[in-house]
CSV table of C-alpha atoms in Angstrom, one decimal:
chain,number,residue,atom,x,y,z
A,1,MET,CA,31.6,-3.0,-11.8
A,2,THR,CA,35.3,-3.9,-12.0
A,3,THR,CA,38.2,-4.2,-9.6
A,4,SER,CA,41.1,-1.8,-9.7
A,5,PRO,CA,44.3,-3.1,-11.4
A,6,SER,CA,46.2,-1.4,-8.5
A,7,ALA,CA,44.1,-2.9,-5.7
A,8,HIS,CA,46.5,-4.5,-3.2
A,9,HIS,CA,44.3,-6.5,-0.9
A,10,PRO,CA,45.9,-9.8,0.1
A,11,THR,CA,43.5,-12.7,0.5
A,12,GLY,CA,42.3,-12.6,4.1
A,13,ALA,CA,43.2,-9.0,4.6
A,14,ASP,CA,43.1,-7.8,8.2
A,15,PRO,CA,39.7,-6.1,8.8
A,16,THR,CA,40.7,-4.9,12.2
A,17,PRO,CA,41.6,-1.2,12.4
A,18,ALA,CA,40.9,0.9,15.4
A,19,PRO,CA,37.3,0.8,16.5
A,20,ILE,CA,34.9,3.7,15.9
A,21,PRO,CA,33.8,5.5,19.1
A,22,GLY,CA,30.9,3.9,20.9
A,23,PRO,CA,30.8,0.7,18.7
A,24,PRO,CA,27.4,-0.8,18.1
A,25,ALA,CA,26.4,-4.4,17.7
A,26,GLU,CA,28.5,-6.8,19.7
A,27,HIS,CA,31.7,-5.3,20.8
A,28,PRO,CA,32.9,-5.2,24.4
A,29,THR,CA,33.3,-1.7,25.8
A,30,THR,CA,34.5,-2.5,29.3
A,31,GLU,CA,37.5,-4.4,30.6
A,32,PRO,CA,36.8,-7.8,32.1
A,33,PRO,CA,37.5,-8.5,35.8
A,34,ALA,CA,41.0,-9.8,36.5
A,35,GLU,CA,39.7,-13.3,37.1
A,36,ARG,CA,38.2,-13.6,33.7
A,37,THR,CA,39.9,-14.2,30.3
A,38,PRO,CA,41.7,-11.1,29.1
A,39,GLU,CA,40.0,-9.0,26.5
A,40,PRO,CA,40.4,-10.6,23.1
A,41,THR,CA,42.1,-8.5,20.5
A,42,ARG,CA,40.0,-6.7,17.9
A,43,ARG,CA,41.7,-8.8,15.3
A,44,ALA,CA,40.6,-12.0,17.1
A,45,ARG,CA,37.0,-10.8,17.3
A,46,ALA,CA,37.0,-9.8,13.6
A,47,HIS,CA,38.3,-13.1,12.4
A,48,SER,CA,36.3,-15.2,14.8
A,49,PHE,CA,33.3,-15.4,12.5
A,50,ASN,CA,35.3,-17.4,10.0
A,51,THR,CA,35.2,-20.4,12.4
A,52,ALA,CA,31.4,-20.2,12.6
A,53,ALA,CA,30.3,-19.2,9.1
A,54,ALA,CA,27.7,-22.0,8.6
A,55,GLN,CA,26.2,-21.3,12.0
A,56,TYR,CA,26.1,-17.6,11.2
A,57,ALA,CA,24.3,-18.2,7.9
A,58,ALA,CA,21.8,-20.6,9.4
A,59,ASN,CA,20.8,-18.6,12.5
A,60,ARG,CA,21.4,-14.9,12.1
A,61,PRO,CA,18.3,-12.7,11.5
A,62,SER,CA,17.6,-11.3,8.1
A,63,TYR,CA,16.2,-7.8,7.4
A,64,PRO,CA,12.6,-6.7,6.7
A,65,PRO,CA,11.4,-5.6,3.2
A,66,VAL,CA,10.5,-2.1,4.6
A,67,LEU,CA,14.3,-1.5,5.2
A,68,PHE,CA,14.9,-1.7,1.5
A,69,ASP,CA,11.8,0.4,0.8
A,70,THR,CA,13.3,3.0,3.1
A,71,ILE,CA,16.6,2.9,1.3
A,72,GLU,CA,14.9,3.4,-2.0
A,73,ASP,CA,13.0,6.3,-0.6
A,74,LEU,CA,16.1,8.0,0.7
A,75,ILE,CA,18.2,7.5,-2.4
A,76,GLY,CA,15.3,8.5,-4.7
A,77,ARG,CA,15.5,5.6,-7.0
A,78,PRO,CA,14.5,1.9,-7.0
A,79,LEU,CA,17.2,-0.7,-6.2
A,80,THR,CA,16.4,-2.4,-9.5
A,81,GLY,CA,19.4,-1.8,-11.8
A,82,THR,CA,21.3,0.1,-9.1
A,83,ARG,CA,25.0,-0.9,-8.9
A,84,VAL,CA,25.7,-1.8,-5.3
A,85,ALA,CA,28.9,-2.8,-3.4
A,86,ASP,CA,27.9,-4.7,-0.3
A,87,VAL,CA,31.0,-4.5,2.0
A,88,GLY,CA,31.7,-6.8,4.8
A,89,ALA,CA,29.1,-9.1,3.2
A,90,GLY,CA,29.8,-12.0,5.4
A,91,THR,CA,27.7,-15.0,4.4
A,92,GLY,CA,25.5,-12.8,2.1
A,93,ILE,CA,22.4,-12.2,4.1
A,94,ALA,CA,22.0,-8.6,3.0
A,95,THR,CA,23.6,-9.3,-0.4
A,96,ALA,CA,20.9,-11.8,-1.3
A,97,LEU,CA,18.1,-9.4,-0.4
A,98,LEU,CA,19.7,-6.6,-2.4
A,99,HIS,CA,20.0,-9.0,-5.4
A,100,ALA,CA,16.4,-10.0,-4.9
A,101,ARG,CA,15.3,-6.4,-5.2
A,102,GLY,CA,17.0,-6.3,-8.6
A,103,ALA,CA,20.3,-4.6,-7.7
A,104,ASP,CA,23.4,-5.4,-9.6
A,105,VAL,CA,25.4,-6.3,-6.6
A,106,VAL,CA,29.0,-7.3,-5.8
A,107,ALA,CA,30.1,-8.4,-2.4
A,108,VAL,CA,33.3,-7.4,-0.7
A,109,GLU,CA,34.4,-9.7,2.2
A,110,PRO,CA,37.8,-10.2,3.9
A,111,GLY,CA,37.3,-13.5,5.7
A,112,ASP,CA,38.2,-16.9,4.4
A,113,GLY,CA,35.4,-18.8,6.1
A,114,MET,CA,32.7,-16.2,5.5
A,115,ALA,CA,33.6,-15.9,1.8
A,116,ALA,CA,33.6,-19.7,1.4
A,117,GLN,CA,30.1,-19.8,2.9
A,118,PHE,CA,29.0,-16.9,0.7
A,119,ARG,CA,30.1,-18.8,-2.4
A,120,ARG,CA,28.2,-21.9,-1.3
A,121,THR,CA,25.1,-20.0,-0.6
A,122,LEU,CA,25.2,-17.5,-3.5
A,123,PRO,CA,27.3,-19.0,-6.3
A,124,GLY,CA,25.8,-16.6,-8.9
A,125,ILE,CA,26.9,-13.4,-7.1
A,126,PRO,CA,30.5,-12.2,-7.3
A,127,VAL,CA,32.4,-11.8,-4.1
A,128,ILE,CA,35.7,-10.0,-4.0
A,129,ARG,CA,38.2,-10.3,-1.2
A,130,GLY,CA,39.0,-6.9,0.5
A,131,THR,CA,38.1,-4.5,3.2
A,132,GLY,CA,36.1,-1.2,3.5
A,133,ASP,CA,39.3,0.6,4.4
A,134,ASP,CA,40.8,-0.1,1.0
A,135,LEU,CA,38.1,-1.1,-1.4
A,136,PRO,CA,39.1,-3.3,-4.4
A,137,LEU,CA,36.8,-1.2,-6.7
A,138,THR,CA,37.5,1.4,-9.3
A,139,ASP,CA,36.7,5.1,-8.9
A,140,ALA,CA,33.1,6.2,-9.4
A,141,SER,CA,32.0,2.6,-10.2
A,142,VAL,CA,28.9,2.1,-8.0
A,143,ASP,CA,25.7,3.9,-7.1
A,144,LEU,CA,25.4,2.6,-3.5
A,145,VAL,CA,27.8,1.2,-0.9
A,146,THR,CA,26.2,-0.8,1.8
A,147,TYR,CA,27.4,-2.2,5.2
A,148,ALA,CA,25.1,-4.5,7.0
A,149,GLN,CA,26.4,-5.2,10.5
A,150,ALA,CA,29.9,-4.4,9.3
A,151,TRP,CA,30.8,-0.7,9.5
A,152,HIS,CA,32.0,-1.1,13.1
A,153,TRP,CA,34.9,-3.2,11.8
A,154,THR,CA,36.2,-0.2,9.7
A,155,ASP,CA,38.4,2.8,10.4
A,156,PRO,CA,36.0,5.6,9.3
A,157,ALA,CA,38.9,7.9,8.6
A,158,ARG,CA,39.8,5.5,5.8
A,159,ALA,CA,36.5,3.9,5.0
A,160,VAL,CA,34.6,7.2,4.4
A,161,PRO,CA,37.0,8.4,1.8
A,162,GLU,CA,37.1,5.0,0.2
A,163,ALA,CA,33.3,4.9,-0.1
A,164,LEU,CA,33.3,8.4,-1.5
A,165,ARG,CA,35.9,7.4,-4.0
A,166,VAL,CA,34.0,4.4,-5.5
A,167,LEU,CA,30.6,6.1,-5.5
A,168,ARG,CA,29.3,7.9,-8.5
A,169,PRO,CA,28.0,11.5,-8.2
A,170,GLY,CA,24.7,11.3,-6.5
A,171,GLY,CA,25.5,8.0,-4.9
A,172,ALA,CA,24.9,6.9,-1.3
A,173,LEU,CA,26.5,5.1,1.6
A,174,ALA,CA,24.1,3.1,3.7
A,175,LEU,CA,25.0,1.5,7.0
A,176,TRP,CA,22.6,-0.6,9.1
A,177,TRP,CA,22.5,-2.8,12.2
A,178,ASN,CA,19.9,-5.1,13.7
A,179,THR,CA,19.7,-4.0,17.3
A,180,ASP,CA,17.8,-5.7,20.1
A,181,ALA,CA,14.5,-4.0,21.1
A,182,LEU,CA,15.4,-3.4,24.7
A,183,ASP,CA,12.0,-2.1,25.6
A,184,VAL,CA,10.8,-5.7,25.4
A,185,PRO,CA,11.1,-7.0,28.9
A,186,TRP,CA,12.5,-10.5,28.1
A,187,ILE,CA,15.0,-9.1,25.7
A,188,ALA,CA,16.2,-6.5,28.2
A,189,GLU,CA,16.5,-9.2,30.9
A,190,ALA,CA,18.5,-11.4,28.6
A,191,ALA,CA,20.8,-8.5,27.7
A,192,ALA,CA,21.4,-7.8,31.3
A,193,ARG,CA,22.4,-11.5,31.8
A,194,ILE,CA,24.9,-11.2,28.9
A,195,ALA,CA,26.2,-8.0,30.4
A,196,ARG,CA,26.9,-9.7,33.7
A,197,HIS,CA,28.5,-12.7,32.1
A,198,PHE,CA,30.7,-11.0,29.5
A,199,ASP,CA,31.0,-7.5,31.0
A,200,ILE,CA,29.3,-5.8,28.1
A,201,ASP,CA,26.9,-2.9,28.5
A,202,VAL,CA,24.6,-3.9,25.6
A,203,SER,CA,22.1,-1.1,26.2
A,204,ALA,CA,24.9,1.5,25.9
A,205,GLU,CA,26.2,-0.1,22.7
A,206,LYS,CA,22.8,0.2,21.1
A,207,ARG,CA,22.5,3.8,22.0
A,208,ASN,CA,25.8,4.6,20.4
A,209,VAL,CA,24.7,3.7,16.9
A,210,ASP,CA,24.6,7.2,15.6
A,211,ALA,CA,26.1,9.5,12.9
A,212,ARG,CA,28.9,10.8,15.1
A,213,ALA,CA,30.1,7.3,15.9
A,214,ALA,CA,29.8,6.3,12.2
A,215,ASP,CA,31.7,9.3,10.9
A,216,PRO,CA,33.7,11.2,13.6
A,217,THR,CA,35.1,13.5,10.9
A,218,GLY,CA,31.6,14.8,10.1
A,219,LEU,CA,32.3,14.6,6.3
A,220,LEU,CA,28.9,12.9,5.7
A,221,ASP,CA,25.4,14.1,6.4
A,222,PHE,CA,23.6,11.0,7.6
A,223,THR,CA,19.9,10.6,7.7
A,224,ARG,CA,18.8,8.2,10.4
A,225,ARG,CA,15.8,5.9,10.2
A,226,THR,CA,14.7,3.0,12.5
A,227,VAL,CA,12.7,0.0,11.3
A,228,ARG,CA,11.1,-2.3,13.9
A,229,TRP,CA,10.5,-5.9,13.0
A,230,SER,CA,10.5,-9.4,14.6
A,231,ARG,CA,10.9,-13.1,13.9
A,232,ARG,CA,9.5,-16.0,15.9
A,233,VAL,CA,12.1,-18.8,16.3
A,234,PRO,CA,12.8,-21.9,18.4
A,235,VAL,CA,14.8,-21.3,21.5
A,236,ASP,CA,17.7,-23.3,20.1
A,237,THR,CA,17.8,-21.1,17.0
A,238,HIS,CA,17.9,-18.0,19.2
A,239,LEU,CA,20.8,-19.5,21.2
A,240,ALA,CA,22.7,-20.5,18.1
A,241,ASN,CA,22.2,-16.9,16.9
A,242,LEU,CA,23.7,-15.6,20.1
A,243,ALA,CA,26.6,-18.1,19.9
A,244,SER,CA,27.5,-16.8,16.4
A,245,HIS,CA,28.4,-13.4,17.8
A,246,SER,CA,32.1,-12.6,18.3
A,247,VAL,CA,31.8,-12.1,22.0
A,248,PHE,CA,30.8,-15.7,22.4
A,249,LEU,CA,33.3,-17.0,19.8
A,250,VAL,CA,36.3,-15.4,21.4
A,251,HIS,CA,35.7,-16.0,25.1
A,252,GLY,CA,36.3,-19.7,24.8
A,253,ALA,CA,33.9,-22.6,24.3
A,254,GLU,CA,33.5,-23.4,28.0
A,255,HIS,CA,32.7,-19.8,29.0
A,256,ALA,CA,30.2,-19.4,26.2
A,257,ALA,CA,28.6,-22.9,26.8
A,258,SER,CA,28.1,-22.2,30.5
A,259,PHE,CA,26.1,-19.0,29.6
A,260,LEU,CA,24.1,-20.7,26.8
A,261,ALA,CA,23.1,-23.6,29.1
A,262,GLU,CA,21.9,-21.2,31.8
A,263,GLU,CA,20.2,-19.0,29.2
A,264,ARG,CA,18.3,-22.0,27.8
A,265,GLU,CA,16.9,-22.8,31.2
A,266,HIS,CA,15.8,-19.1,31.7
A,267,LEU,CA,14.1,-19.0,28.3
A,268,LEU,CA,12.3,-22.3,28.6
A,269,ARG,CA,10.9,-21.3,31.9
A,270,ALA,CA,9.6,-18.0,30.3
A,271,PHE,CA,8.5,-19.7,27.0
A,272,PRO,CA,7.5,-23.3,27.7
A,273,ASP,CA,6.3,-23.8,24.1
A,274,GLY,CA,10.0,-23.5,23.1
A,275,PHE,CA,9.7,-20.4,20.9
A,276,VAL,CA,10.7,-16.8,21.3
A,277,GLU,CA,9.9,-13.7,19.4
A,278,GLU,CA,13.1,-11.8,18.7
A,279,VAL,CA,12.2,-8.1,18.3
A,280,TYR,CA,14.7,-5.9,16.5
A,281,GLU,CA,15.1,-2.3,15.6
A,282,VAL,CA,17.1,-1.9,12.4
A,283,VAL,CA,19.1,1.4,12.7
A,284,LEU,CA,19.8,2.8,9.3
A,285,LEU,CA,22.2,5.6,8.6
A,286,LEU,CA,22.3,6.8,5.0
A,287,ALA,CA,24.3,9.7,3.4
A,288,ARG,CA,24.1,10.9,-0.2
A,289,THR,CA,26.9,12.4,-2.2
A,290,PRO,CA,26.5,15.5,-4.3
A,291,ALA,CA,25.1,14.9,-7.8
């Protein structure tokens, strides 16, 4: 797996093209009221993680083994020995799991802070600076391209052809997101409080994780799978996880802190033992290329 001699990614390349329709994960979809801080730019949101990379690495949820079982089932081969490019790798949460499954994996990450944290956490795994819209990889060099929580930062009109370019015949593109299980009452109530504070319709964002949003051109034929899992963590870990999301990072420390203080009180009233069970549904979209 080698980088292209003609790759022209500057260090810290801007990972902030136009958003895909109906973005998943954590992106605001409504304008804030006039009295609140103006909507941060997409560039600011994308780069915000670099200021909180250690917090991100320590508190973000991982992914369950069954997700990788499902990927193996859909691609028709074990991950062991599979050449994988994990794009938008961040601090390496998904990269480490792919590596543990035996994949020959290289990470692609644009951000200074995230890449630095990645190197501290996973010094034995190569990380290349670049974006999914202009991958610093040679043609037909990998079997699998993965995006964990990262596809929504791409411009699919550019990222889809780039994935197809670097994939070998019979390869696959896999996109996945941890989404909150909004059928769990306390999670739905917390999401509603976030929506009121930051003017984000979290429920709508989760519903919009679909093939049409991922690839508006329709070039790819995605298979969708959903994997439900949970983790039990202290309230403070849960709040630190929330605080590592871009909507908290870009709205200012005071605005975020006021919400987190109130949220801590809500949660400790509901969970006096100080622990919450975060329940997630991993939404996986996977498309294979012709052999």
